[in-house]
Amino acid sequence: CRAVVMSAPARFVGVLAAVSAVVAFVRASPRAARMDSLVLGDPSIMRQRANGRSTDRAPQGDLLYGVDASTADRICTRNRHYAEHSGYFWTTTFLDEVASYGETTYYDSVSGKPLFVAPRGRSFDEFVRESKAHGWPSFRDEEVVWENVRVLEGGETVSLAGTHLGHNLPDGKGNRYCINLCCVAGRPA
């Protein structure tokens, strides 16, 4: 075996070629192609307000599905990185209350504006199966109400009211929005 010694410019060209190959791969990947369907938001949406929250007020007091308002306040308005525990929706009345025969609209726990309508483009059983597999309600692009939802750099998914909703975690089927139930358990405004 013979060691190959490369000059600094040659090493740079080699690294540049490797980086270019990775960039080309990422651009050609299904995840990159799905960026067209996102509505990106400005990070200022999540700025901290004078009340210590990312929203102008606390979540609604009487949330749907038996969701705990203090959990919603902690996860939806005072947080940018954490989530309710995996499977939290199992401890609520969520699956008993949503329509298994049609679409359900999910509202912002703070503003009451519509954020998601599901299932769309799949059956209720597929929606539930995917949500159970990932531990959180999981929505797809066609189920997002883009008038009220934005995705920030890094995949954080938020409402225009400043509610932290969850994250976009794309998979082989497309964008998958893993959303905290406590953040979409609001009543319509």
PDB file of C-alpha atoms in Angstrom:
ATOM      1  CA  CYS A   1       0.000   0.000   0.000  1.00  0.00           C
ATOM      2  CA  ARG A   2       1.292   3.406  -0.884  1.00  0.00           C
ATOM      3  CA  ALA A   3       0.210   6.612   0.846  1.00  0.00           C
ATOM      4  CA  VAL A   4      -0.974   9.312  -1.489  1.00  0.00           C
ATOM      5  CA  VAL A   5       0.110  12.792  -0.533  1.00  0.00           C
ATOM      6  CA  MET A   6      -2.032  15.552  -1.947  1.00  0.00           C
ATOM      7  CA  SER A   7      -1.214  19.209  -2.082  1.00  0.00           C
ATOM      8  CA  ALA A   8      -3.483  21.675  -0.275  1.00  0.00           C
ATOM      9  CA  PRO A   9      -5.122  22.877  -3.528  1.00  0.00           C
ATOM     10  CA  ALA A  10      -5.759  19.282  -4.588  1.00  0.00           C
ATOM     11  CA  ARG A  11      -7.327  18.465  -1.193  1.00  0.00           C
ATOM     12  CA  PHE A  12      -9.506  21.573  -1.510  1.00  0.00           C
ATOM     13  CA  VAL A  13     -10.686  20.495  -4.970  1.00  0.00           C
ATOM     14  CA  GLY A  14     -11.417  17.015  -3.607  1.00  0.00           C
ATOM     15  CA  VAL A  15     -13.431  18.398  -0.703  1.00  0.00           C
ATOM     16  CA  LEU A  16     -15.241  20.807  -3.017  1.00  0.00           C
ATOM     17  CA  ALA A  17     -16.158  17.925  -5.328  1.00  0.00           C
ATOM     18  CA  ALA A  18     -17.482  15.902  -2.377  1.00  0.00           C
ATOM     19  CA  VAL A  19     -19.536  18.833  -1.095  1.00  0.00           C
ATOM     20  CA  SER A  20     -20.900  19.471  -4.595  1.00  0.00           C
ATOM     21  CA  ALA A  21     -21.937  15.828  -4.844  1.00  0.00           C
ATOM     22  CA  VAL A  22     -23.774  16.029  -1.517  1.00  0.00           C
ATOM     23  CA  VAL A  23     -25.522  19.270  -2.537  1.00  0.00           C
ATOM     24  CA  ALA A  24     -26.594  17.712  -5.842  1.00  0.00           C
ATOM     25  CA  PHE A  25     -27.914  14.649  -3.980  1.00  0.00           C
ATOM     26  CA  VAL A  26     -29.890  16.783  -1.510  1.00  0.00           C
ATOM     27  CA  ARG A  27     -31.350  18.917  -4.299  1.00  0.00           C
ATOM     28  CA  ALA A  28     -32.435  15.786  -6.132  1.00  0.00           C
ATOM     29  CA  SER A  29     -33.885  14.167  -3.002  1.00  0.00           C
ATOM     30  CA  PRO A  30     -37.633  13.987  -2.446  1.00  0.00           C
ATOM     31  CA  ARG A  31     -37.287  16.204   0.654  1.00  0.00           C
ATOM     32  CA  ALA A  32     -35.837  19.081  -1.359  1.00  0.00           C
ATOM     33  CA  ALA A  33     -38.624  18.805  -3.919  1.00  0.00           C
ATOM     34  CA  ARG A  34     -41.208  19.119  -1.150  1.00  0.00           C
ATOM     35  CA  MET A  35     -39.933  22.569  -0.169  1.00  0.00           C
ATOM     36  CA  ASP A  36     -42.146  24.030  -2.904  1.00  0.00           C
ATOM     37  CA  SER A  37     -45.256  23.124  -0.927  1.00  0.00           C
ATOM     38  CA  LEU A  38     -44.153  24.894   2.271  1.00  0.00           C
ATOM     39  CA  VAL A  39     -45.094  28.427   3.209  1.00  0.00           C
ATOM     40  CA  LEU A  40     -42.014  29.689   4.984  1.00  0.00           C
ATOM     41  CA  GLY A  41     -42.297  32.139   7.838  1.00  0.00           C
ATOM     42  CA  ASP A  42     -40.111  34.838   9.305  1.00  0.00           C
ATOM     43  CA  PRO A  43     -38.573  33.951  12.692  1.00  0.00           C
ATOM     44  CA  SER A  44     -40.081  37.144  14.142  1.00  0.00           C
ATOM     45  CA  ILE A  45     -43.431  35.297  14.305  1.00  0.00           C
ATOM     46  CA  MET A  46     -42.038  33.558  17.392  1.00  0.00           C
ATOM     47  CA  ARG A  47     -40.550  36.583  19.139  1.00  0.00           C
ATOM     48  CA  GLN A  48     -41.102  36.689  22.871  1.00  0.00           C
ATOM     49  CA  ARG A  49     -43.869  39.097  23.887  1.00  0.00           C
ATOM     50  CA  ALA A  50     -43.946  41.196  27.065  1.00  0.00           C
ATOM     51  CA  ASN A  51     -45.992  38.485  28.796  1.00  0.00           C
ATOM     52  CA  GLY A  52     -43.147  35.960  28.356  1.00  0.00           C
ATOM     53  CA  ARG A  53     -45.027  34.038  25.672  1.00  0.00           C
ATOM     54  CA  SER A  54     -44.589  33.772  21.923  1.00  0.00           C
ATOM     55  CA  THR A  55     -48.277  34.718  21.654  1.00  0.00           C
ATOM     56  CA  ASP A  56     -50.231  37.768  22.814  1.00  0.00           C
ATOM     57  CA  ARG A  57     -52.285  35.690  25.262  1.00  0.00           C
ATOM     58  CA  ALA A  58     -52.536  32.299  26.951  1.00  0.00           C
ATOM     59  CA  PRO A  59     -54.257  29.334  25.299  1.00  0.00           C
ATOM     60  CA  GLN A  60     -58.022  29.052  25.543  1.00  0.00           C
ATOM     61  CA  GLY A  61     -59.175  27.788  28.940  1.00  0.00           C
ATOM     62  CA  ASP A  62     -61.618  25.146  27.711  1.00  0.00           C
ATOM     63  CA  LEU A  63     -59.632  23.179  25.133  1.00  0.00           C
ATOM     64  CA  LEU A  64     -61.085  20.274  23.168  1.00  0.00           C
ATOM     65  CA  TYR A  65     -60.323  16.577  23.717  1.00  0.00           C
ATOM     66  CA  GLY A  66     -59.734  17.024  27.456  1.00  0.00           C
ATOM     67  CA  VAL A  67     -56.383  18.699  26.773  1.00  0.00           C
ATOM     68  CA  ASP A  68     -54.817  20.268  29.849  1.00  0.00           C
ATOM     69  CA  ALA A  69     -54.549  24.075  29.515  1.00  0.00           C
ATOM     70  CA  SER A  70     -51.313  24.265  31.557  1.00  0.00           C
ATOM     71  CA  THR A  71     -49.677  21.716  29.221  1.00  0.00           C
ATOM     72  CA  ALA A  72     -50.871  23.775  26.255  1.00  0.00           C
ATOM     73  CA  ASP A  73     -49.446  26.977  27.769  1.00  0.00           C
ATOM     74  CA  ARG A  74     -46.087  25.333  28.453  1.00  0.00           C
ATOM     75  CA  ILE A  75     -45.756  23.632  25.041  1.00  0.00           C
ATOM     76  CA  CYS A  76     -47.518  26.072  22.698  1.00  0.00           C
ATOM     77  CA  THR A  77     -46.602  29.522  24.002  1.00  0.00           C
ATOM     78  CA  ARG A  78     -43.506  29.233  26.203  1.00  0.00           C
ATOM     79  CA  ASN A  79     -41.431  26.841  24.150  1.00  0.00           C
ATOM     80  CA  ARG A  80     -39.668  26.514  20.814  1.00  0.00           C
ATOM     81  CA  HIS A  81     -38.062  23.082  21.032  1.00  0.00           C
ATOM     82  CA  TYR A  82     -39.986  20.661  23.217  1.00  0.00           C
ATOM     83  CA  ALA A  83     -43.133  18.646  22.700  1.00  0.00           C
ATOM     84  CA  GLU A  84     -45.855  17.040  24.728  1.00  0.00           C
ATOM     85  CA  HIS A  85     -44.771  13.474  25.487  1.00  0.00           C
ATOM     86  CA  SER A  86     -45.076  10.922  22.722  1.00  0.00           C
ATOM     87  CA  GLY A  87     -48.524   9.378  22.787  1.00  0.00           C
ATOM     88  CA  TYR A  88     -50.041  12.222  24.833  1.00  0.00           C
ATOM     89  CA  PHE A  89     -53.073  12.137  22.549  1.00  0.00           C
ATOM     90  CA  TRP A  90     -53.798   8.609  23.891  1.00  0.00           C
ATOM     91  CA  THR A  91     -54.458  10.130  27.338  1.00  0.00           C
ATOM     92  CA  THR A  92     -57.127  12.449  25.913  1.00  0.00           C
ATOM     93  CA  THR A  93     -60.528  11.947  24.303  1.00  0.00           C
ATOM     94  CA  PHE A  94     -59.058  12.903  20.903  1.00  0.00           C
ATOM     95  CA  LEU A  95     -59.777   9.662  19.036  1.00  0.00           C
ATOM     96  CA  ASP A  96     -63.274   9.448  20.547  1.00  0.00           C
ATOM     97  CA  GLU A  97     -64.225  12.977  19.474  1.00  0.00           C
ATOM     98  CA  VAL A  98     -62.838  13.364  15.945  1.00  0.00           C
ATOM     99  CA  ALA A  99     -64.980  12.389  13.000  1.00  0.00           C
ATOM    100  CA  SER A 100     -63.987   8.967  11.691  1.00  0.00           C
ATOM    101  CA  TYR A 101     -66.307   9.386   8.683  1.00  0.00           C
ATOM    102  CA  GLY A 102     -65.114  12.743   7.332  1.00  0.00           C
ATOM    103  CA  GLU A 103     -62.808  15.678   7.881  1.00  0.00           C
ATOM    104  CA  THR A 104     -62.101  17.363  11.213  1.00  0.00           C
ATOM    105  CA  THR A 105     -60.815  20.928  11.459  1.00  0.00           C
ATOM    106  CA  TYR A 106     -58.111  21.499  14.078  1.00  0.00           C
ATOM    107  CA  TYR A 107     -57.954  24.997  15.566  1.00  0.00           C
ATOM    108  CA  ASP A 108     -55.126  26.983  17.153  1.00  0.00           C
ATOM    109  CA  SER A 109     -55.312  26.574  20.941  1.00  0.00           C
ATOM    110  CA  VAL A 110     -54.579  30.286  21.331  1.00  0.00           C
ATOM    111  CA  SER A 111     -56.271  32.138  18.453  1.00  0.00           C
ATOM    112  CA  GLY A 112     -58.993  29.663  17.481  1.00  0.00           C
ATOM    113  CA  LYS A 113     -58.048  29.939  13.801  1.00  0.00           C
ATOM    114  CA  PRO A 114     -58.131  26.792  11.633  1.00  0.00           C
ATOM    115  CA  LEU A 115     -54.714  25.172  11.158  1.00  0.00           C
ATOM    116  CA  PHE A 116     -55.286  21.661   9.775  1.00  0.00           C
ATOM    117  CA  VAL A 117     -58.158  19.739   8.181  1.00  0.00           C
ATOM    118  CA  ALA A 118     -57.781  15.965   8.234  1.00  0.00           C
ATOM    119  CA  PRO A 119     -57.927  13.478   6.822  1.00  0.00           C
ATOM    120  CA  ARG A 120     -57.509  14.742   3.263  1.00  0.00           C
ATOM    121  CA  GLY A 121     -56.105  12.578   0.507  1.00  0.00           C
ATOM    122  CA  ARG A 122     -56.122   9.537   2.823  1.00  0.00           C
ATOM    123  CA  SER A 123     -58.519   7.639   5.024  1.00  0.00           C
ATOM    124  CA  PHE A 124     -59.196   8.275   8.695  1.00  0.00           C
ATOM    125  CA  ASP A 125     -57.578   4.913   9.491  1.00  0.00           C
ATOM    126  CA  GLU A 126     -54.409   5.956   7.616  1.00  0.00           C
ATOM    127  CA  PHE A 127     -54.330   9.263   9.536  1.00  0.00           C
ATOM    128  CA  VAL A 128     -54.708   7.472  12.879  1.00  0.00           C
ATOM    129  CA  ARG A 129     -52.215   4.727  11.980  1.00  0.00           C
ATOM    130  CA  GLU A 130     -49.566   7.286  11.017  1.00  0.00           C
ATOM    131  CA  SER A 131     -50.249   9.401  14.117  1.00  0.00           C
ATOM    132  CA  LYS A 132     -49.965   6.357  16.387  1.00  0.00           C
ATOM    133  CA  ALA A 133     -46.755   5.220  14.702  1.00  0.00           C
ATOM    134  CA  HIS A 134     -45.079   8.582  15.300  1.00  0.00           C
ATOM    135  CA  GLY A 135     -46.639   9.426  18.675  1.00  0.00           C
ATOM    136  CA  TRP A 136     -48.242  12.725  17.637  1.00  0.00           C
ATOM    137  CA  PRO A 137     -51.012  13.727  15.252  1.00  0.00           C
ATOM    138  CA  SER A 138     -49.308  13.751  11.843  1.00  0.00           C
ATOM    139  CA  PHE A 139     -50.569  15.924   9.037  1.00  0.00           C
ATOM    140  CA  ARG A 140     -49.644  16.155   5.336  1.00  0.00           C
ATOM    141  CA  ASP A 141     -49.336  19.167   2.998  1.00  0.00           C
ATOM    142  CA  GLU A 142     -52.895  18.942   1.667  1.00  0.00           C
ATOM    143  CA  GLU A 143     -54.193  19.044   5.271  1.00  0.00           C
ATOM    144  CA  VAL A 144     -52.445  22.320   6.223  1.00  0.00           C
ATOM    145  CA  VAL A 145     -54.414  25.601   6.269  1.00  0.00           C
ATOM    146  CA  TRP A 146     -51.551  27.719   4.901  1.00  0.00           C
ATOM    147  CA  GLU A 147     -53.388  30.995   5.530  1.00  0.00           C
ATOM    148  CA  ASN A 148     -52.585  30.474   9.242  1.00  0.00           C
ATOM    149  CA  VAL A 149     -49.530  28.162   9.325  1.00  0.00           C
ATOM    150  CA  ARG A 150     -45.850  28.761   8.578  1.00  0.00           C
ATOM    151  CA  VAL A 151     -42.719  26.616   8.637  1.00  0.00           C
ATOM    152  CA  LEU A 152     -39.545  28.211   9.952  1.00  0.00           C
ATOM    153  CA  GLU A 153     -35.988  27.296   9.045  1.00  0.00           C
ATOM    154  CA  GLY A 154     -35.185  24.012  10.731  1.00  0.00           C
ATOM    155  CA  GLY A 155     -38.733  22.720  10.291  1.00  0.00           C
ATOM    156  CA  GLU A 156     -40.436  24.335  13.279  1.00  0.00           C
ATOM    157  CA  THR A 157     -44.117  24.619  12.404  1.00  0.00           C
ATOM    158  CA  VAL A 158     -45.975  27.590  13.905  1.00  0.00           C
ATOM    159  CA  SER A 159     -49.209  29.514  13.618  1.00  0.00           C
ATOM    160  CA  LEU A 160     -49.266  33.152  12.582  1.00  0.00           C
ATOM    161  CA  ALA A 161     -50.450  33.894  16.142  1.00  0.00           C
ATOM    162  CA  GLY A 162     -47.050  32.670  17.392  1.00  0.00           C
ATOM    163  CA  THR A 163     -48.199  29.264  18.632  1.00  0.00           C
ATOM    164  CA  HIS A 164     -45.493  26.592  18.476  1.00  0.00           C
ATOM    165  CA  LEU A 165     -47.264  23.657  16.807  1.00  0.00           C
ATOM    166  CA  GLY A 166     -44.533  21.064  16.248  1.00  0.00           C
ATOM    167  CA  HIS A 167     -42.112  20.240  13.445  1.00  0.00           C
ATOM    168  CA  ASN A 168     -42.057  19.215   9.817  1.00  0.00           C
ATOM    169  CA  LEU A 169     -40.321  15.835   9.678  1.00  0.00           C
ATOM    170  CA  PRO A 170     -40.415  14.746   6.022  1.00  0.00           C
ATOM    171  CA  ASP A 171     -40.419  11.077   5.177  1.00  0.00           C
ATOM    172  CA  GLY A 172     -40.629   9.042   1.980  1.00  0.00           C
ATOM    173  CA  LYS A 173     -44.246  10.126   1.447  1.00  0.00           C
ATOM    174  CA  GLY A 174     -43.601  13.881   1.699  1.00  0.00           C
ATOM    175  CA  ASN A 175     -43.790  16.554   4.348  1.00  0.00           C
ATOM    176  CA  ARG A 176     -45.090  15.210   7.653  1.00  0.00           C
ATOM    177  CA  TYR A 177     -46.095  17.747  10.259  1.00  0.00           C
ATOM    178  CA  CYS A 178     -45.727  16.132  13.690  1.00  0.00           C
ATOM    179  CA  ILE A 179     -48.014  18.368  15.731  1.00  0.00           C
ATOM    180  CA  ASN A 180     -48.658  18.648  19.462  1.00  0.00           C
ATOM    181  CA  LEU A 181     -52.322  17.900  20.071  1.00  0.00           C
ATOM    182  CA  CYS A 182     -52.431  20.478  22.868  1.00  0.00           C
ATOM    183  CA  CYS A 183     -51.591  23.183  20.289  1.00  0.00           C
ATOM    184  CA  VAL A 184     -54.429  22.295  17.888  1.00  0.00           C
ATOM    185  CA  ALA A 185     -57.171  21.606  20.439  1.00  0.00           C
ATOM    186  CA  GLY A 186     -58.691  25.083  20.279  1.00  0.00           C
ATOM    187  CA  ARG A 187     -62.270  26.037  19.729  1.00  0.00           C
ATOM    188  CA  PRO A 188     -63.083  28.075  16.605  1.00  0.00           C
ATOM    189  CA  ALA A 189     -62.867  31.845  17.087  1.00  0.00           C
TER     190      ALA A 189
END
